[in-house]
PDB file of C-alpha atoms in Angstrom:
ATOM      1  CA  MET A  54     -15.497 -66.357 -31.701  1.00 45.00           C
ATOM      2  CA  PHE A  55     -15.548 -64.148 -28.045  1.00 45.00           C
ATOM      3  CA  GLN A  56     -18.673 -62.093 -29.487  1.00 47.00           C
ATOM      4  CA  ASP A  57     -20.419 -65.783 -30.959  1.00 53.00           C
ATOM      5  CA  ILE A  58     -19.876 -67.013 -27.308  1.00 43.00           C
ATOM      6  CA  ARG A  59     -20.892 -64.752 -25.169  1.00 46.00           C
ATOM      7  CA  LYS A  60     -24.390 -64.772 -27.553  1.00 49.00           C
ATOM      8  CA  ASN A  61     -24.743 -67.955 -27.210  1.00 44.00           C
ATOM      9  CA  LEU A  62     -24.314 -67.925 -23.577  1.00 40.00           C
ATOM     10  CA  GLU A  63     -27.214 -65.061 -23.648  1.00 50.00           C
ATOM     11  CA  ARG A  64     -29.422 -66.714 -25.196  1.00 49.00           C
ATOM     12  CA  ASP A  65     -29.076 -69.733 -23.329  1.00 42.00           C
ATOM     13  CA  ARG A  66     -29.090 -67.834 -20.164  1.00 49.00           C
ATOM     14  CA  LYS A  67     -32.900 -66.272 -21.557  1.00 50.00           C
ATOM     15  CA  GLU A  68     -34.314 -69.796 -21.634  1.00 49.00           C
ATOM     16  CA  LEU A  69     -33.628 -70.414 -18.054  1.00 51.00           C
ATOM     17  CA  LEU A  70     -35.816 -67.682 -17.004  1.00 70.00           C
ATOM     18  CA  GLU A  71     -39.033 -68.061 -15.805  1.00 74.00           C
ATOM     19  CA  LEU A  72     -41.408 -66.154 -17.424  1.00 77.00           C
ATOM     20  CA  SER A  73     -44.615 -67.657 -15.422  1.00 80.00           C
ATOM     21  CA  THR A  74     -46.625 -65.679 -13.255  1.00 76.00           C
ATOM     22  CA  ARG A  75     -44.737 -68.235 -10.526  1.00 77.00           C
ATOM     23  CA  SER A  76     -42.266 -66.334 -10.813  1.00 88.00           C
ATOM     24  CA  ARG A  77     -41.720 -63.414  -8.266  1.00 86.00           C
ATOM     25  CA  LEU A  78     -39.743 -61.835 -10.547  1.00 90.00           C
ATOM     26  CA  ILE A  79     -42.871 -61.831 -13.035  1.00 92.00           C
ATOM     27  CA  ASN A  80     -45.394 -61.519 -10.312  1.00 91.00           C
ATOM     28  CA  THR A  81     -44.812 -60.393  -6.998  1.00 89.00           C
ATOM     29  CA  PRO A  82     -47.456 -60.230  -4.207  1.00 80.00           C
ATOM     30  CA  ARG A  83     -47.628 -57.499  -1.934  1.00 72.00           C
ATOM     31  CA  ARG A  84     -49.117 -56.731   1.015  1.00 65.00           C
ATOM     32  CA  LYS A  85     -49.166 -60.608   2.165  1.00 61.00           C
ATOM     33  CA  THR A  86     -47.755 -61.706   5.145  1.00 57.00           C
ATOM     34  CA  ARG A  87     -45.902 -65.140   3.907  1.00 60.00           C
ATOM     35  CA  ILE A  88     -43.603 -64.623   2.516  1.00 69.00           C
ATOM     36  CA  ARG A  89     -40.024 -63.592   2.605  1.00 80.00           C
ATOM     37  CA  THR A  90     -39.962 -60.111   1.555  1.00 89.00           C
ATOM     38  CA  ILE A  91     -40.245 -57.187   3.157  1.00 92.00           C
ATOM     39  CA  GLU A  92     -42.013 -54.241   1.577  1.00 92.00           C
ATOM     40  CA  VAL A  93     -40.639 -50.838   2.108  1.00 92.00           C
ATOM     41  CA  ILE A  94     -43.261 -48.035   2.038  1.00 91.00           C
ATOM     42  CA  ASP A  95     -43.622 -44.090   1.822  1.00 89.00           C
ATOM     43  CA  GLU A  96     -39.716 -44.063  -0.080  1.00 91.00           C
ATOM     44  CA  LEU A  97     -38.692 -42.778  -2.898  1.00 90.00           C
ATOM     45  CA  SER A  98     -36.651 -44.613  -4.916  1.00 91.00           C
ATOM     46  CA  VAL A  99     -34.186 -41.870  -5.907  1.00 91.00           C
ATOM     47  CA  GLU A 100     -33.380 -40.884  -1.913  1.00 94.00           C
ATOM     48  CA  ILE A 101     -32.159 -45.209  -1.995  1.00 95.00           C
ATOM     49  CA  TYR A 102     -30.176 -45.291  -4.579  1.00 95.00           C
ATOM     50  CA  ARG A 103     -28.321 -42.276  -3.646  1.00 94.00           C
ATOM     51  CA  ILE A 104     -27.979 -43.042  -0.121  1.00 96.00           C
ATOM     52  CA  LEU A 105     -27.108 -46.978  -0.663  1.00 96.00           C
ATOM     53  CA  VAL A 106     -25.054 -46.919  -4.002  1.00 96.00           C
ATOM     54  CA  VAL A 107     -23.941 -43.316  -4.548  1.00 94.00           C
ATOM     55  CA  GLU A 108     -22.922 -42.950  -0.606  1.00 95.00           C
ATOM     56  CA  GLY A 109     -22.079 -46.484   0.096  1.00 96.00           C
ATOM     57  CA  ARG A 110     -24.224 -45.854   3.534  1.00 97.00           C
ATOM     58  CA  LYS A 111     -26.232 -48.677   5.383  1.00 97.00           C
ATOM     59  CA  MET A 112     -29.784 -48.768   5.781  1.00 97.00           C
ATOM     60  CA  SER A 113     -31.726 -49.557   8.911  1.00 96.00           C
ATOM     61  CA  PHE A 114     -35.436 -50.383   9.070  1.00 96.00           C
ATOM     62  CA  LEU A 115     -38.311 -48.851  10.260  1.00 94.00           C
ATOM     63  CA  PRO A 116     -41.480 -50.282  11.825  1.00 94.00           C
ATOM     64  CA  ALA A 117     -44.946 -49.022  11.234  1.00 91.00           C
ATOM     65  CA  PRO A 118     -45.841 -47.919  14.569  1.00 86.00           C
ATOM     66  CA  GLU A 119     -47.992 -49.376  17.137  1.00 77.00           C
ATOM     67  CA  PRO A 120     -51.610 -49.480  17.205  1.00 69.00           C
ATOM     68  CA  VAL A 121     -53.096 -46.960  19.780  1.00 57.00           C
ATOM     69  CA  THR A 122     -55.834 -49.437  21.908  1.00 55.00           C
ATOM     70  CA  ASP A 123     -57.290 -46.277  23.880  1.00 54.00           C
ATOM     71  CA  GLU A 124     -58.807 -44.392  21.773  1.00 52.00           C
ATOM     72  CA  PRO A 125     -62.047 -42.190  23.013  1.00 52.00           C
ATOM     73  CA  ALA A 126     -64.775 -43.917  21.000  1.00 50.00           C
ATOM     74  CA  VAL A 127     -66.250 -41.107  18.509  1.00 48.00           C
ATOM     75  CA  GLU A 128     -69.752 -40.273  19.130  1.00 50.00           C
ATOM     76  CA  ASP A 129     -71.027 -38.796  16.138  1.00 48.00           C
ATOM     77  CA  SER A 130     -70.929 -42.061  13.340  1.00 49.00           C
ATOM     78  CA  SER A 131     -71.394 -39.678  10.285  1.00 49.00           C
ATOM     79  CA  ILE A 132     -67.750 -38.120  10.846  1.00 44.00           C
ATOM     80  CA  GLU A 133     -66.949 -41.666  12.412  1.00 46.00           C
ATOM     81  CA  ALA A 134     -67.609 -43.622   8.214  1.00 46.00           C
ATOM     82  CA  PHE A 135     -66.114 -40.271   6.770  1.00 41.00           C
ATOM     83  CA  GLY A 136     -62.828 -39.919   8.273  1.00 46.00           C
ATOM     84  CA  GLN A 137     -61.846 -43.203   7.276  1.00 45.00           C
ATOM     85  CA  TYR A 138     -61.278 -41.877   3.551  1.00 43.00           C
ATOM     86  CA  LEU A 139     -59.402 -39.352   4.798  1.00 45.00           C
ATOM     87  CA  ALA A 140     -55.342 -39.137   5.454  1.00 45.00           C
ATOM     88  CA  GLN A 141     -53.431 -36.885   8.290  1.00 48.00           C
ATOM     89  CA  PRO A 142     -52.603 -33.832   6.478  1.00 51.00           C
ATOM     90  CA  ASP A 143     -48.715 -34.166   5.676  1.00 52.00           C
ATOM     91  CA  ASP A 144     -46.929 -31.819   7.779  1.00 56.00           C
ATOM     92  CA  SER A 145     -43.786 -33.162   7.785  1.00 61.00           C
ATOM     93  CA  PRO A 146     -40.323 -31.533   7.693  1.00 69.00           C
ATOM     94  CA  THR A 147     -38.706 -30.822   4.633  1.00 66.00           C
ATOM     95  CA  ASP A 148     -35.270 -29.818   3.395  1.00 64.00           C
ATOM     96  CA  SER A 149     -34.498 -26.875   1.441  1.00 62.00           C
ATOM     97  CA  GLN A 150     -35.396 -28.989  -1.861  1.00 63.00           C
ATOM     98  CA  GLY A 151     -39.347 -29.823  -0.458  1.00 61.00           C
ATOM     99  CA  THR A 152     -37.784 -33.580   0.487  1.00 66.00           C
ATOM    100  CA  ALA A 153     -39.681 -34.714   3.285  1.00 66.00           C
ATOM    101  CA  THR A 154     -36.644 -35.471   5.876  1.00 70.00           C
ATOM    102  CA  ARG A 155     -38.501 -39.223   5.938  1.00 74.00           C
ATOM    103  CA  HIS A 156     -37.546 -39.429   2.804  1.00 74.00           C
ATOM    104  CA  ARG A 157     -33.568 -38.382   3.050  1.00 75.00           C
ATOM    105  CA  ASP A 158     -32.680 -40.289   6.653  1.00 89.00           C
ATOM    106  CA  ASN A 159     -31.155 -43.965   6.044  1.00 92.00           C
ATOM    107  CA  LYS A 160     -34.234 -45.809   7.550  1.00 94.00           C
ATOM    108  CA  LEU A 161     -36.488 -47.633   5.101  1.00 95.00           C
ATOM    109  CA  GLN A 162     -40.090 -47.341   6.288  1.00 94.00           C
ATOM    110  CA  THR A 163     -42.150 -50.389   6.554  1.00 94.00           C
ATOM    111  CA  GLY A 164     -45.292 -51.623   7.047  1.00 91.00           C
ATOM    112  CA  LEU A 165     -44.603 -54.416   9.829  1.00 92.00           C
ATOM    113  CA  ALA A 166     -44.921 -54.117  12.997  1.00 93.00           C
ATOM    114  CA  SER A 167     -41.342 -54.315  15.238  1.00 93.00           C
ATOM    115  CA  LYS A 168     -42.006 -57.873  16.153  1.00 93.00           C
ATOM    116  CA  GLN A 169     -42.881 -59.027  12.599  1.00 92.00           C
ATOM    117  CA  LEU A 170     -40.334 -57.435  11.128  1.00 94.00           C
ATOM    118  CA  GLN A 171     -37.610 -58.622  13.805  1.00 94.00           C
ATOM    119  CA  SER A 172     -39.111 -62.015  13.092  1.00 93.00           C
ATOM    120  CA  ARG A 173     -38.588 -61.625   9.212  1.00 93.00           C
ATOM    121  CA  LEU A 174     -35.426 -60.346   8.840  1.00 95.00           C
ATOM    122  CA  LEU A 175     -34.498 -62.805  10.939  1.00 94.00           C
ATOM    123  CA  GLN A 176     -36.122 -65.626   9.012  1.00 93.00           C
ATOM    124  CA  ILE A 177     -34.530 -63.703   5.472  1.00 94.00           C
ATOM    125  CA  TYR A 178     -31.215 -63.188   7.498  1.00 94.00           C
ATOM    126  CA  TYR A 179     -30.682 -67.077   8.258  1.00 93.00           C
ATOM    127  CA  ASP A 180     -31.796 -67.867   4.782  1.00 92.00           C
ATOM    128  CA  ALA A 181     -29.806 -65.790   2.542  1.00 91.00           C
ATOM    129  CA  ARG A 182     -26.765 -67.694   4.604  1.00 91.00           C
ATOM    130  CA  THR A 183     -27.384 -70.846   4.481  1.00 92.00           C
ATOM    131  CA  LEU A 184     -27.593 -70.165   0.753  1.00 88.00           C
ATOM    132  CA  GLU A 185     -24.523 -68.509   0.487  1.00 87.00           C
ATOM    133  CA  GLU A 186     -22.836 -70.933   2.675  1.00 88.00           C
ATOM    134  CA  GLU A 187     -24.018 -73.710   0.828  1.00 89.00           C
ATOM    135  CA  GLN A 188     -24.066 -73.031  -3.111  1.00 87.00           C
ATOM    136  CA  GLY A 189     -22.092 -69.980  -2.719  1.00 82.00           C
ATOM    137  CA  ILE A 190     -24.446 -67.304  -4.276  1.00 82.00           C
ATOM    138  CA  SER A 191     -26.262 -64.099  -2.873  1.00 82.00           C
ATOM    139  CA  THR A 192     -30.499 -63.988  -3.673  1.00 83.00           C
ATOM    140  CA  LEU A 193     -30.931 -60.905  -1.326  1.00 93.00           C
ATOM    141  CA  TYR A 194     -32.170 -57.676  -3.746  1.00 95.00           C
ATOM    142  CA  LEU A 195     -33.636 -54.352  -2.660  1.00 96.00           C
ATOM    143  CA  ALA A 196     -36.596 -53.929  -5.665  1.00 94.00           C
ATOM    144  CA  MET A 197     -36.997 -50.250  -6.902  1.00 94.00           C
ATOM    145  CA  GLY A 198     -39.763 -49.593  -8.905  1.00 94.00           C
ATOM    146  CA  PHE A 199     -42.807 -51.762  -9.795  1.00 95.00           C
ATOM    147  CA  LEU A 200     -44.366 -52.584 -13.149  1.00 96.00           C
ATOM    148  CA  ARG A 201     -48.079 -52.929 -12.937  1.00 96.00           C
ATOM    149  CA  TRP A 202     -49.312 -55.114 -15.730  1.00 95.00           C
ATOM    150  CA  PHE A 203     -51.929 -56.838 -16.446  1.00 95.00           C
ATOM    151  CA  ASP A 204     -52.247 -60.668 -18.125  1.00 91.00           C
ATOM    152  CA  ALA A 205     -54.798 -59.602 -21.242  1.00 89.00           C
ATOM    153  CA  GLU A 206     -57.241 -56.538 -21.764  1.00 87.00           C
ATOM    154  CA  ASN A 207     -59.919 -58.073 -20.049  1.00 89.00           C
ATOM    155  CA  SER A 208     -58.263 -59.101 -17.021  1.00 90.00           C
ATOM    156  CA  GLU A 209     -58.921 -57.327 -13.766  1.00 89.00           C
ATOM    157  CA  ARG A 210     -55.894 -58.374 -11.454  1.00 92.00           C
ATOM    158  CA  ASP A 211     -53.102 -56.319 -11.778  1.00 93.00           C
ATOM    159  CA  ARG A 212     -49.698 -57.568 -11.418  1.00 94.00           C
ATOM    160  CA  TYR A 213     -46.569 -56.495 -10.316  1.00 95.00           C
ATOM    161  CA  ALA A 214     -42.875 -56.954 -11.025  1.00 95.00           C
ATOM    162  CA  PRO A 215     -39.504 -55.364 -10.132  1.00 95.00           C
ATOM    163  CA  LEU A 216     -37.524 -53.017 -12.449  1.00 96.00           C
ATOM    164  CA  VAL A 217     -34.397 -52.493 -11.107  1.00 96.00           C
ATOM    165  CA  LEU A 218     -32.495 -55.279  -8.877  1.00 96.00           C
ATOM    166  CA  ILE A 219     -29.871 -53.491  -6.645  1.00 96.00           C
ATOM    167  CA  PRO A 220     -27.772 -57.069  -4.388  1.00 96.00           C
ATOM    168  CA  VAL A 221     -27.622 -55.982  -1.177  1.00 96.00           C
ATOM    169  CA  VAL A 222     -25.896 -57.599   2.411  1.00 95.00           C
ATOM    170  CA  LEU A 223     -28.206 -57.825   5.229  1.00 95.00           C
ATOM    171  CA  ASP A 224     -25.811 -58.110   8.411  1.00 94.00           C
ATOM    172  CA  ARG A 225     -25.764 -57.509  11.854  1.00 92.00           C
ATOM    173  CA  SER A 226     -22.769 -56.335  14.540  1.00 88.00           C
ATOM    174  CA  SER A 227     -24.810 -58.470  17.604  1.00 88.00           C
ATOM    175  CA  ALA A 228     -27.534 -60.328  18.501  1.00 83.00           C
ATOM    176  CA  GLN A 229     -28.596 -56.775  20.289  1.00 85.00           C
ATOM    177  CA  SER A 230     -28.109 -55.204  17.170  1.00 88.00           C
ATOM    178  CA  ARG A 231     -31.272 -53.685  14.633  1.00 92.00           C
ATOM    179  CA  PHE A 232     -29.815 -54.940  10.957  1.00 95.00           C
ATOM    180  CA  THR A 233     -28.753 -52.684   8.571  1.00 96.00           C
ATOM    181  CA  VAL A 234     -28.982 -53.350   4.956  1.00 97.00           C
ATOM    182  CA  ALA A 235     -25.751 -52.607   2.202  1.00 97.00           C
ATOM    183  CA  PHE A 236     -25.076 -52.309  -1.084  1.00 97.00           C
ATOM    184  CA  SER A 237     -22.694 -55.262  -2.014  1.00 95.00           C
ATOM    185  CA  ASP A 238     -21.002 -53.584  -4.690  1.00 93.00           C
ATOM    186  CA  GLU A 239     -22.023 -56.545  -7.329  1.00 93.00           C
ATOM    187  CA  GLU A 240     -24.030 -55.737 -10.234  1.00 92.00           C
ATOM    188  CA  ILE A 241     -26.689 -53.914 -10.563  1.00 95.00           C
ATOM    189  CA  SER A 242     -29.508 -55.072 -13.500  1.00 93.00           C
ATOM    190  CA  THR A 243     -32.712 -54.821 -14.329  1.00 94.00           C
ATOM    191  CA  ASN A 244     -35.469 -57.669 -13.893  1.00 93.00           C
ATOM    192  CA  LEU A 245     -34.079 -59.686 -16.965  1.00 92.00           C
ATOM    193  CA  SER A 246     -37.178 -62.198 -16.449  1.00 93.00           C
ATOM    194  CA  LEU A 247     -39.265 -59.079 -16.904  1.00 95.00           C
ATOM    195  CA  GLN A 248     -37.536 -58.234 -19.902  1.00 94.00           C
ATOM    196  CA  ALA A 249     -38.363 -61.275 -21.361  1.00 93.00           C
ATOM    197  CA  LYS A 250     -41.873 -61.343 -20.905  1.00 94.00           C
ATOM    198  CA  LEU A 251     -42.860 -57.985 -21.924  1.00 95.00           C
ATOM    199  CA  LYS A 252     -40.508 -59.097 -25.708  1.00 94.00           C
ATOM    200  CA  VAL A 253     -42.216 -62.378 -26.247  1.00 91.00           C
ATOM    201  CA  ASP A 254     -45.909 -61.367 -24.984  1.00 93.00           C
ATOM    202  CA  PHE A 255     -46.261 -58.006 -25.349  1.00 95.00           C
ATOM    203  CA  GLY A 256     -43.546 -57.050 -27.728  1.00 95.00           C
ATOM    204  CA  VAL A 257     -42.643 -54.075 -25.415  1.00 96.00           C
ATOM    205  CA  ASP A 258     -38.577 -54.206 -24.859  1.00 95.00           C
ATOM    206  CA  LEU A 259     -37.345 -53.483 -21.577  1.00 94.00           C
ATOM    207  CA  PRO A 260     -34.808 -50.683 -21.768  1.00 94.00           C
ATOM    208  CA  GLU A 261     -31.288 -51.349 -20.621  1.00 93.00           C
ATOM    209  CA  LEU A 262     -29.718 -50.428 -17.737  1.00 93.00           C
ATOM    210  CA  PRO A 263     -26.251 -48.521 -17.809  1.00 91.00           C
ATOM    211  CA  ASP A 264     -22.957 -49.367 -16.006  1.00 89.00           C
ATOM    212  CA  THR A 265     -23.705 -48.457 -12.247  1.00 87.00           C
ATOM    213  CA  GLU A 266     -21.939 -45.023 -12.197  1.00 86.00           C
ATOM    214  CA  ASP A 267     -23.877 -43.630 -15.158  1.00 90.00           C
ATOM    215  CA  ILE A 268     -27.324 -44.894 -13.884  1.00 93.00           C
ATOM    216  CA  ASP A 269     -30.470 -42.369 -13.744  1.00 94.00           C
ATOM    217  CA  VAL A 270     -32.871 -44.543 -11.621  1.00 94.00           C
ATOM    218  CA  SER A 271     -35.663 -41.699 -12.042  1.00 94.00           C
ATOM    219  CA  ALA A 272     -34.840 -41.711 -16.077  1.00 96.00           C
ATOM    220  CA  TYR A 273     -35.431 -45.265 -16.292  1.00 96.00           C
ATOM    221  CA  PHE A 274     -38.365 -44.935 -14.658  1.00 97.00           C
ATOM    222  CA  SER A 275     -39.529 -42.870 -17.175  1.00 96.00           C
ATOM    223  CA  GLU A 276     -38.162 -44.613 -19.542  1.00 97.00           C
ATOM    224  CA  VAL A 277     -39.665 -47.893 -19.246  1.00 97.00           C
ATOM    225  CA  ALA A 278     -43.697 -45.347 -18.718  1.00 97.00           C
ATOM    226  CA  LYS A 279     -43.076 -44.807 -21.849  1.00 97.00           C
ATOM    227  CA  ARG A 280     -42.118 -47.614 -23.654  1.00 96.00           C
ATOM    228  CA  VAL A 281     -45.443 -49.072 -21.668  1.00 96.00           C
ATOM    229  CA  GLY A 282     -47.680 -46.348 -22.788  1.00 94.00           C
ATOM    230  CA  GLY A 283     -49.991 -47.854 -25.258  1.00 92.00           C
ATOM    231  CA  LEU A 284     -50.733 -50.882 -22.704  1.00 94.00           C
ATOM    232  CA  GLU A 285     -53.846 -49.741 -20.609  1.00 92.00           C
ATOM    233  CA  ARG A 286     -53.747 -49.887 -17.435  1.00 95.00           C
ATOM    234  CA  TRP A 287     -49.876 -50.323 -17.156  1.00 96.00           C
ATOM    235  CA  ASP A 288     -47.936 -48.246 -15.127  1.00 96.00           C
ATOM    236  CA  VAL A 289     -44.862 -47.526 -13.417  1.00 96.00           C
ATOM    237  CA  ARG A 290     -45.187 -47.325  -9.361  1.00 91.00           C
ATOM    238  CA  LEU A 291     -42.249 -45.893  -7.073  1.00 82.00           C
ATOM    239  CA  ASN A 292     -43.238 -48.013  -3.843  1.00 68.00           C
TER     240      ASN A 292
END
């Protein structure tokens, strides 16, 4: 009897899932300025998971460097034009495993300027606190790994959906302090909306996540990539 009830609850829960591209769990806008999200850039999911979940430490947010406005003009226009396609060589210090130290610290890099980052954090913080006070639910998650997917084979528009959702708490000790994010100790889950979407529309089974203590995020992303390998242009993005 208990098993039947659980199956019915699971079925009802899936029927409530939003599977259209209006849902951010199905189609997450990236690099947009007017949404209540913060995109973390140039980080490693395995390291974030280690710091937040395994070690139980807090992380803060690092704004993008302020633009330099007083650079001298470049005389050779051909060099200037060519240079826009080149990135600076990565000479960041690394540890004994070859991982850049910026990936092992407790700061999450973002592409937002300092004031914009603080404004976005304040907005998210107050929205989350209001929801928790009024409805008793927590809505803050750190999404790790994204599936890039397409509606159809001839579609030119790529879409992104998060794969692993870590429930987190956003907080600060005072109005003058930086915001920090910490693992809330609630259940880490895969993207149930995406799981249902892939099954219904594409016949792909998104793998389940094991219990928190057994999660290997690298292995999970590899398994997802394997299962969508037959779909042209689909892939797993780690940041």
